[in-house]
Structure formats: structure tokens, C-alpha cells
mmCIF file of C-alpha atoms in Angstrom:
data_model
loop_
_atom_site.group_PDB
_atom_site.id
_atom_site.type_symbol
_atom_site.label_atom_id
_atom_site.label_comp_id
_atom_site.label_asym_id
_atom_site.label_seq_id
_atom_site.Cartn_x
_atom_site.Cartn_y
_atom_site.Cartn_z
ATOM 1 C CA LEU A 276 -2.758 -11.122 24.103
ATOM 2 C CA SER A 277 -5.598 -9.494 26.025
ATOM 3 C CA PRO A 278 -8.526 -11.861 26.749
ATOM 4 C CA ASP A 279 -11.050 -9.013 26.432
ATOM 5 C CA CYS A 280 -10.154 -7.098 23.280
ATOM 6 C CA SER A 281 -7.530 -9.374 21.645
ATOM 7 C CA PHE A 282 -4.964 -6.577 21.664
ATOM 8 C CA THR A 283 -1.512 -8.040 21.047
ATOM 9 C CA CYS A 284 1.850 -6.601 21.992
ATOM 10 C CA HIS A 285 5.372 -7.691 22.856
ATOM 11 C CA TYR A 286 5.718 -9.039 26.403
ATOM 12 C CA ARG A 287 8.252 -6.319 27.241
ATOM 13 C CA CYS A 288 5.761 -3.640 26.181
ATOM 14 C CA ARG A 289 2.817 -4.773 28.295
ATOM 15 C CA ALA A 290 3.550 -2.279 31.063
ATOM 16 C CA LEU A 291 3.508 0.594 28.558
ATOM 17 C CA VAL A 292 0.078 -0.216 27.080
ATOM 18 C CA ARG A 293 -2.790 1.865 28.406
ATOM 19 C CA LEU A 294 -6.091 0.491 27.090
ATOM 20 C CA ASP A 295 -9.466 0.350 28.782
ATOM 21 C CA CYS A 296 -10.648 -2.968 27.389
ATOM 22 C CA SER A 297 -12.060 -4.539 30.538
ATOM 23 C CA GLY A 298 -15.539 -5.956 30.760
ATOM 24 C CA PRO A 299 -17.834 -7.624 28.235
ATOM 25 C CA PRO A 300 -19.070 -5.705 25.182
ATOM 26 C CA VAL A 301 -22.263 -3.751 25.585
ATOM 27 C CA ALA A 302 -25.437 -4.707 23.821
ATOM 28 C CA GLY A 303 -25.007 -1.949 21.260
ATOM 29 C CA ASP A 304 -21.788 -3.520 20.074
ATOM 30 C CA GLU A 305 -23.361 -6.840 19.193
ATOM 31 C CA ASP A 306 -23.874 -7.826 15.623
ATOM 32 C CA ASN A 307 -27.636 -8.334 15.728
ATOM 33 C CA GLY A 308 -28.018 -9.068 12.069
ATOM 34 C CA ASN A 309 -30.061 -5.917 11.380
ATOM 35 C CA GLU A 310 -27.448 -4.403 9.055
ATOM 36 C CA GLN A 311 -28.988 -4.302 5.597
ATOM 37 C CA VAL A 312 -26.164 -2.551 3.757
ATOM 38 C CA LEU A 313 -24.486 -4.724 1.149
ATOM 39 C CA GLU A 314 -21.024 -3.924 -0.153
ATOM 40 C CA LYS A 315 -20.344 -4.334 -3.846
ATOM 41 C CA ASP A 316 -16.889 -3.876 -5.289
ATOM 42 C CA THR A 317 -16.622 -1.859 -8.457
ATOM 43 C CA ASN A 318 -13.722 -1.627 -10.850
ATOM 44 C CA VAL A 319 -11.115 1.103 -10.733
ATOM 45 C CA ASP A 320 -11.641 1.621 -14.465
ATOM 46 C CA GLU A 321 -15.238 2.684 -13.843
ATOM 47 C CA PRO A 322 -15.034 6.359 -12.799
ATOM 48 C CA SER A 323 -17.523 7.589 -10.232
ATOM 49 C CA GLU A 324 -19.863 10.487 -10.822
ATOM 50 C CA TRP A 325 -17.513 12.715 -8.813
ATOM 51 C CA GLU A 326 -14.572 11.913 -11.070
ATOM 52 C CA LYS A 327 -16.511 13.020 -14.168
ATOM 53 C CA THR A 328 -17.318 16.465 -12.761
ATOM 54 C CA GLU A 329 -15.177 19.396 -13.890
ATOM 55 C CA LEU A 330 -15.117 22.697 -11.985
ATOM 56 C CA ASP A 331 -13.697 26.087 -12.875
ATOM 57 C CA GLN A 332 -12.074 28.374 -10.312
ATOM 58 C CA ALA A 333 -15.287 30.191 -9.410
ATOM 59 C CA GLN A 334 -17.134 26.921 -8.916
ATOM 60 C CA VAL A 335 -14.333 25.574 -6.720
ATOM 61 C CA GLU A 336 -14.526 28.673 -4.507
ATOM 62 C CA GLN A 337 -18.311 28.352 -4.237
ATOM 63 C CA ARG A 338 -18.078 24.630 -3.428
ATOM 64 C CA ILE A 339 -15.550 25.331 -0.650
ATOM 65 C CA LYS A 340 -17.912 27.897 0.915
ATOM 66 C CA GLU A 341 -20.791 25.426 0.781
ATOM 67 C CA TYR A 342 -18.603 22.644 2.185
ATOM 68 C CA ASN A 343 -17.401 24.742 5.137
ATOM 69 C CA SER A 344 -20.960 25.821 5.937
ATOM 70 C CA GLN A 345 -22.065 22.183 6.280
ATOM 71 C CA ILE A 346 -19.448 20.881 8.709
ATOM 72 C CA ASN A 347 -19.665 21.196 12.492
ATOM 73 C CA SER A 348 -15.933 20.874 13.202
ATOM 74 C CA ASN A 349 -12.782 22.855 12.487
ATOM 75 C CA LEU A 350 -11.766 20.615 9.571
ATOM 76 C CA PHE A 351 -12.350 23.346 7.016
ATOM 77 C CA MET A 352 -11.120 23.593 3.460
ATOM 78 C CA SER A 353 -9.147 26.650 2.399
ATOM 79 C CA LEU A 354 -8.393 28.124 -1.004
ATOM 80 C CA ASN A 355 -4.754 28.927 -1.770
ATOM 81 C CA LYS A 356 -3.459 31.847 -3.823
ATOM 82 C CA ASP A 357 -2.208 29.557 -6.594
ATOM 83 C CA GLY A 358 -5.719 28.188 -7.182
ATOM 84 C CA SER A 359 -5.224 24.934 -5.300
ATOM 85 C CA TYR A 360 -7.015 24.182 -2.061
ATOM 86 C CA ALA A 361 -6.256 22.301 1.146
ATOM 87 C CA GLY A 362 -8.390 20.345 3.562
ATOM 88 C CA PHE A 363 -8.852 17.195 5.600
ATOM 89 C CA ILE A 364 -9.932 13.704 4.655
ATOM 90 C CA LYS A 365 -10.769 10.897 7.052
ATOM 91 C CA VAL A 366 -9.548 7.422 6.156
ATOM 92 C CA GLN A 367 -10.726 4.265 7.895
ATOM 93 C CA LEU A 368 -8.251 1.390 7.967
ATOM 94 C CA LYS A 369 -9.838 -2.005 7.325
ATOM 95 C CA LEU A 370 -6.816 -4.280 7.162
ATOM 96 C CA VAL A 371 -7.329 -7.997 7.732
ATOM 97 C CA ARG A 372 -3.676 -8.955 7.357
ATOM 98 C CA PRO A 373 -0.757 -8.162 9.659
ATOM 99 C CA VAL A 374 1.486 -5.198 8.906
ATOM 100 C CA ALA A 375 5.230 -4.948 9.512
ATOM 101 C CA VAL A 376 6.838 -2.186 11.575
ATOM 102 C CA PRO A 377 10.464 -1.640 12.576
ATOM 103 C CA ALA A 378 11.517 -2.552 16.098
ATOM 104 C CA THR A 379 14.865 -1.473 17.595
ATOM 105 C CA ASN A 380 16.127 -2.872 20.874
ATOM 106 C CA ARG A 381 19.264 -1.353 22.318
ATOM 107 C CA VAL A 382 21.424 -3.976 23.966
ATOM 108 C CA PRO A 383 24.163 -2.507 26.211
ATOM 109 C CA THR A 384 27.610 -4.029 25.981
ATOM 110 C CA LEU A 385 28.986 -5.700 29.100
ATOM 111 C CA GLN A 386 32.603 -4.774 28.563
ATOM 112 C CA ALA A 387 34.024 -2.639 31.370
ATOM 113 C CA GLY A 388 34.752 0.934 30.420
ATOM 114 C CA ARG A 389 32.718 0.681 27.174
ATOM 115 C CA PRO A 390 29.084 1.032 28.253
ATOM 116 C CA HIS A 391 27.744 2.564 25.021
ATOM 117 C CA PRO A 392 24.641 0.770 23.624
ATOM 118 C CA GLN A 393 24.689 -1.229 20.462
ATOM 119 C CA GLY A 394 21.649 -0.943 18.214
ATOM 120 C CA VAL A 395 19.990 -4.143 17.040
ATOM 121 C CA LYS A 396 17.490 -3.667 14.253
ATOM 122 C CA ARG A 397 14.511 -5.962 14.182
ATOM 123 C CA ARG A 398 11.183 -6.264 12.406
ATOM 124 C CA THR A 399 7.883 -7.108 14.010
ATOM 125 C CA SER A 400 4.346 -7.644 12.724
ATOM 126 C CA PHE A 401 0.927 -7.073 14.245
ATOM 127 C CA TYR A 402 -2.704 -6.460 13.369
ATOM 128 C CA LEU A 403 -3.915 -2.862 13.382
ATOM 129 C CA PRO A 404 -6.996 -2.445 15.632
ATOM 130 C CA LYS A 405 -10.308 -2.680 13.821
ATOM 131 C CA GLY A 406 -11.973 0.638 13.130
ATOM 132 C CA THR A 407 -8.755 2.650 13.169
ATOM 133 C CA VAL A 408 -9.421 6.114 11.699
ATOM 134 C CA LYS A 409 -6.900 8.763 10.679
ATOM 135 C CA HIS A 410 -7.394 12.361 9.537
ATOM 136 C CA LEU A 411 -4.946 13.682 6.967
ATOM 137 C CA HIS A 412 -4.414 17.288 5.864
ATOM 138 C CA ILE A 413 -3.743 17.205 2.130
ATOM 139 C CA LEU A 414 -3.829 19.415 -0.971
ATOM 140 C CA SER A 415 -6.185 19.252 -3.914
ATOM 141 C CA HIS A 416 -3.447 17.800 -6.122
ATOM 142 C CA THR A 417 -2.418 15.124 -3.599
ATOM 143 C CA ARG A 418 -2.778 11.736 -5.272
ATOM 144 C CA ALA A 419 -4.251 8.565 -3.801
ATOM 145 C CA SER A 420 -0.839 6.872 -3.872
ATOM 146 C CA GLU A 421 0.603 9.736 -1.811
ATOM 147 C CA VAL A 422 -2.225 9.374 0.722
ATOM 148 C CA ILE A 423 -1.333 5.693 1.118
ATOM 149 C CA ASP A 424 2.341 6.590 1.636
ATOM 150 C CA ALA A 425 1.396 9.174 4.269
ATOM 151 C CA LEU A 426 -0.803 6.706 6.159
ATOM 152 C CA LEU A 427 1.948 4.103 6.218
ATOM 153 C CA ARG A 428 4.412 6.683 7.547
ATOM 154 C CA LYS A 429 1.946 7.720 10.257
ATOM 155 C CA PHE A 430 1.820 4.140 11.549
ATOM 156 C CA THR A 431 5.523 3.422 10.708
ATOM 157 C CA VAL A 432 4.468 0.550 8.457
ATOM 158 C CA ILE A 433 7.400 -0.653 6.344
ATOM 159 C CA ASP A 434 5.416 -2.915 4.007
ATOM 160 C CA ASN A 435 5.462 -2.130 0.303
ATOM 161 C CA PRO A 436 2.807 0.541 -0.414
ATOM 162 C CA ARG A 437 1.695 -1.517 -3.434
ATOM 163 C CA LYS A 438 0.219 -3.996 -0.947
ATOM 164 C CA PHE A 439 -2.482 -1.442 -0.093
ATOM 165 C CA ALA A 440 -5.183 0.418 -1.995
ATOM 166 C CA LEU A 441 -7.429 3.383 -1.245
ATOM 167 C CA PHE A 442 -11.150 2.833 -1.804
ATOM 168 C CA GLU A 443 -14.090 5.186 -1.961
ATOM 169 C CA ARG A 444 -17.285 3.994 -0.299
ATOM 170 C CA SER A 445 -20.744 5.353 -1.063
ATOM 171 C CA GLU A 446 -24.239 4.330 0.016
ATOM 172 C CA LYS A 447 -27.253 4.288 -2.271
ATOM 173 C CA ASP A 448 -30.595 2.491 -1.980
ATOM 174 C CA GLU A 449 -29.485 0.607 1.159
ATOM 175 C CA GLN A 450 -26.396 -0.711 -0.612
ATOM 176 C CA ALA A 451 -22.774 0.278 -0.138
ATOM 177 C CA TYR A 452 -20.512 0.501 -3.155
ATOM 178 C CA LEU A 453 -16.726 0.255 -3.043
ATOM 179 C CA ARG A 454 -14.454 1.514 -5.790
ATOM 180 C CA LYS A 455 -10.691 1.302 -5.802
ATOM 181 C CA LEU A 456 -9.100 4.657 -6.574
ATOM 182 C CA GLY A 457 -6.457 4.936 -9.228
ATOM 183 C CA ASP A 458 -2.994 6.039 -8.123
ATOM 184 C CA ASN A 459 -3.396 9.486 -9.711
ATOM 185 C CA GLU A 460 -6.894 10.262 -8.453
ATOM 186 C CA GLN A 461 -7.219 13.171 -6.025
ATOM 187 C CA PRO A 462 -9.102 12.273 -2.825
ATOM 188 C CA LEU A 463 -9.595 15.871 -1.626
ATOM 189 C CA ARG A 464 -11.218 16.772 -4.938
ATOM 190 C CA LEU A 465 -13.618 13.853 -4.516
ATOM 191 C CA ARG A 466 -14.303 14.983 -0.938
ATOM 192 C CA LEU A 467 -15.156 18.498 -2.108
ATOM 193 C CA LEU A 468 -17.454 17.310 -4.890
ATOM 194 C CA ALA A 469 -19.280 14.823 -2.666
ATOM 195 C CA GLY A 470 -19.592 17.151 0.320
ATOM 196 C CA PRO A 471 -18.823 16.346 3.972
ATOM 197 C CA SER A 472 -21.339 13.497 4.387
ATOM 198 C CA GLU A 473 -19.609 10.193 5.154
ATOM 199 C CA LYS A 474 -22.592 8.260 3.794
ATOM 200 C CA VAL A 475 -22.291 9.965 0.444
ATOM 201 C CA LEU A 476 -18.542 9.349 0.275
ATOM 202 C CA SER A 477 -15.908 7.971 2.634
ATOM 203 C CA PHE A 478 -12.383 6.625 2.226
ATOM 204 C CA ILE A 479 -11.106 3.205 3.292
ATOM 205 C CA LEU A 480 -7.606 1.755 3.213
ATOM 206 C CA LYS A 481 -7.648 -1.966 2.429
ATOM 207 C CA GLU A 482 -5.310 -4.601 1.122
ATOM 208 C CA ASN A 483 -4.642 -4.477 -2.584
ATOM 209 C CA GLU A 484 -5.741 -7.934 -3.667
ATOM 210 C CA THR A 485 -2.657 -9.012 -5.564
ATOM 211 C CA GLY A 486 -2.320 -12.527 -4.197
ATOM 212 C CA GLU A 487 -2.089 -14.616 -1.065
ATOM 213 C CA VAL A 488 0.016 -13.754 1.959
ATOM 214 C CA ASN A 489 3.524 -15.206 1.900
ATOM 215 C CA TRP A 490 3.430 -16.750 5.367
ATOM 216 C CA ASP A 491 6.912 -18.216 4.869
ATOM 217 C CA ALA A 492 8.289 -14.696 5.271
ATOM 218 C CA PHE A 493 7.275 -14.567 8.974
ATOM 219 C CA THR A 494 9.188 -15.940 11.933
ATOM 220 C CA LEU A 495 7.905 -18.789 14.120
ATOM 221 C CA PRO A 496 6.944 -16.492 17.055
ATOM 222 C CA GLU A 497 5.002 -14.244 14.666
ATOM 223 C CA LEU A 498 3.170 -17.198 13.120
ATOM 224 C CA HIS A 499 2.348 -18.543 16.574
ATOM 225 C CA ASN A 500 0.995 -15.144 17.559
ATOM 226 C CA PHE A 501 -1.148 -14.958 14.422
ATOM 227 C CA LEU A 502 -2.622 -18.369 15.231
ATOM 228 C CA LEU A 503 -3.578 -17.139 18.692
ATOM 229 C CA ILE A 504 -5.206 -14.058 17.191
ATOM 230 C CA LEU A 505 -7.132 -16.145 14.660
ATOM 231 C CA GLN A 506 -8.319 -18.432 17.444
ATOM 232 C CA ARG A 507 -9.570 -15.434 19.422
ATOM 233 C CA GLU A 508 -11.328 -14.033 16.360
ATOM 234 C CA GLU A 509 -12.933 -17.398 15.645
ATOM 235 C CA GLU A 510 -14.172 -17.694 19.234
ATOM 236 C CA GLU A 511 -15.564 -14.153 19.119
ATOM 237 C CA HIS A 512 -17.308 -14.840 15.795
ATOM 238 C CA VAL A 513 -18.883 -18.020 17.183
ATOM 239 C CA ARG A 514 -19.989 -16.132 20.299
ATOM 240 C CA ARG A 515 -21.687 -13.453 18.195
ATOM 241 C CA LEU A 516 -23.453 -16.062 16.063
ATOM 242 C CA ARG A 517 -24.719 -17.896 19.126
ATOM 243 C CA HIS A 518 -25.943 -14.620 20.610
ATOM 244 C CA ARG A 519 -27.788 -13.748 17.397
ATOM 245 C CA TYR A 520 -29.539 -17.125 17.213
ATOM 246 C CA ALA A 521 -30.337 -17.023 20.933
ATOM 247 C CA CYS A 522 -32.078 -13.659 20.444
ATOM 248 C CA CYS A 523 -34.065 -15.026 17.494
ATOM 249 C CA ARG A 524 -35.024 -18.118 19.463
ATOM 250 C CA GLN A 525 -36.164 -16.002 22.420
ATOM 251 C CA LYS A 526 -38.344 -13.799 20.182
ATOM 252 C CA MET A 527 -39.942 -16.871 18.608
ATOM 253 C CA GLN A 528 -40.669 -18.352 22.030
ATOM 254 C CA GLU A 529 -42.182 -15.076 23.168
ATOM 255 C CA ALA A 530 -44.353 -15.012 20.050
ATOM 256 C CA LEU A 531 -45.469 -18.590 20.728
#
């Protein structure tokens, strides 16, 4: 467990980790309390304005041209011969619970003349780093449930995909609105209709709120590790709060 960034890994893997997490956070990283955006969850049964829009083939082609003219990267959309189209979506992972990944340690046998390794399958859990972002190349008919499956495969997460949900986030009048996508909704279609602006529309992978975590399913070392992580997060949260109030107190004293 790193004292600077709270990154956690197995003790045998420490030498393989290459992270530049030394030094205190800069002032720009502090939570100064100036964020005015409020998040409001909306129901999956309430379709967004993008979901209600229907486009014919000519309109799709025109939208793709407009979309490609507005981006400053090579993440273009392309129209296929069969009428479908392909492109990229960016998904931010905001997971507050640990995820499970497979871990395989090969233990060599000690019998003379039989040095072949014997595979031992294990399962380990950890927290994904905050702010993790992944770009996916998908088709217009790719469903939200398939996007979730692809993200889990990218990070070799073996948890049940039903534990996660894909949300769309939009900002309006200094408020952020979250809506859980239905399994059959098409994220690339929503991306095309909304345009490339992340403020207008962005995608977030979060836990599907279906109940509490079954902590009995974890081993004692995993639970102990989670407690250490929670302690670090609590200490960091307290430090940020104290910094915020110290700044307010200093401004008041300067005003006096």
C-alpha cells in the first residue's frame, strides 16, 4: 500500500509496479469546494432526448461528417457499406467497490527429474484507480450490455456483469444528470446524436445498485487490505476537509 497514492498490490508484485506517485498533491488537485455541479440520478425508464431522435440514412451520413469535423483527434466515426457505422466512445470508470480478477501462480514441483510447473488458480480483489478512462471502438448496433462486457474483459474482471451499469452523464444549467442506460441501448448512437462534447454527453461505468456487498465472500487478507484502503481514504478525506476550512479561515482573517 503506497503512502502517497494508496495504490495497492500484492507484495510479490511491488518490484513490477512503475508509478510516479511521489510527493504531495499539487494545489490544483485539492478539492476547494468551488465545484457547483450537482449530480441527479434519473430513471432508466425515462429516455433522454437523444434516445427519442430518429435518423434516416442520409441524416446519419451528415451527422458523421459534422461529428468528424468537430473533433481534434483521430477518433473518427466511419460509415460502413451495410448502413451501420463505427466509432469510439470514452468510458470513465467510477467504481467504489473492489473488483475480482484471476491470479495464477505457478508453483514448481520439487521432485527430481519432474521439474514441470503446476498451475494454481487463485482469485484476488482490488480497487481500480479513480479516474480510470478507457476508449472502446464499437459499432452503431453495439448494446450497452456488450460495452460493459468488453470493459470487464479489458481489465480481466471476473465479476458478474450484472453488478455493473453504464450511465450517461450530461450537464445543464450547472447541474449534472445521470441516467442508467438500458441493456439494449446503443451508446455509439447516443454519442453521434449528442456530438463529441463530453459536457453534453459522457459515459460512466458504475456499480449497479442491486444490494449491499457480500463481504463474507472475501478472504481475511482481502478484508484486511480493504480496511487499510478505507483508512487511507478516510485520512485523505479528513485532510482535504481541513485544508478547505483552513483556506476559508485564512480568507476571513485577511478580510478582517
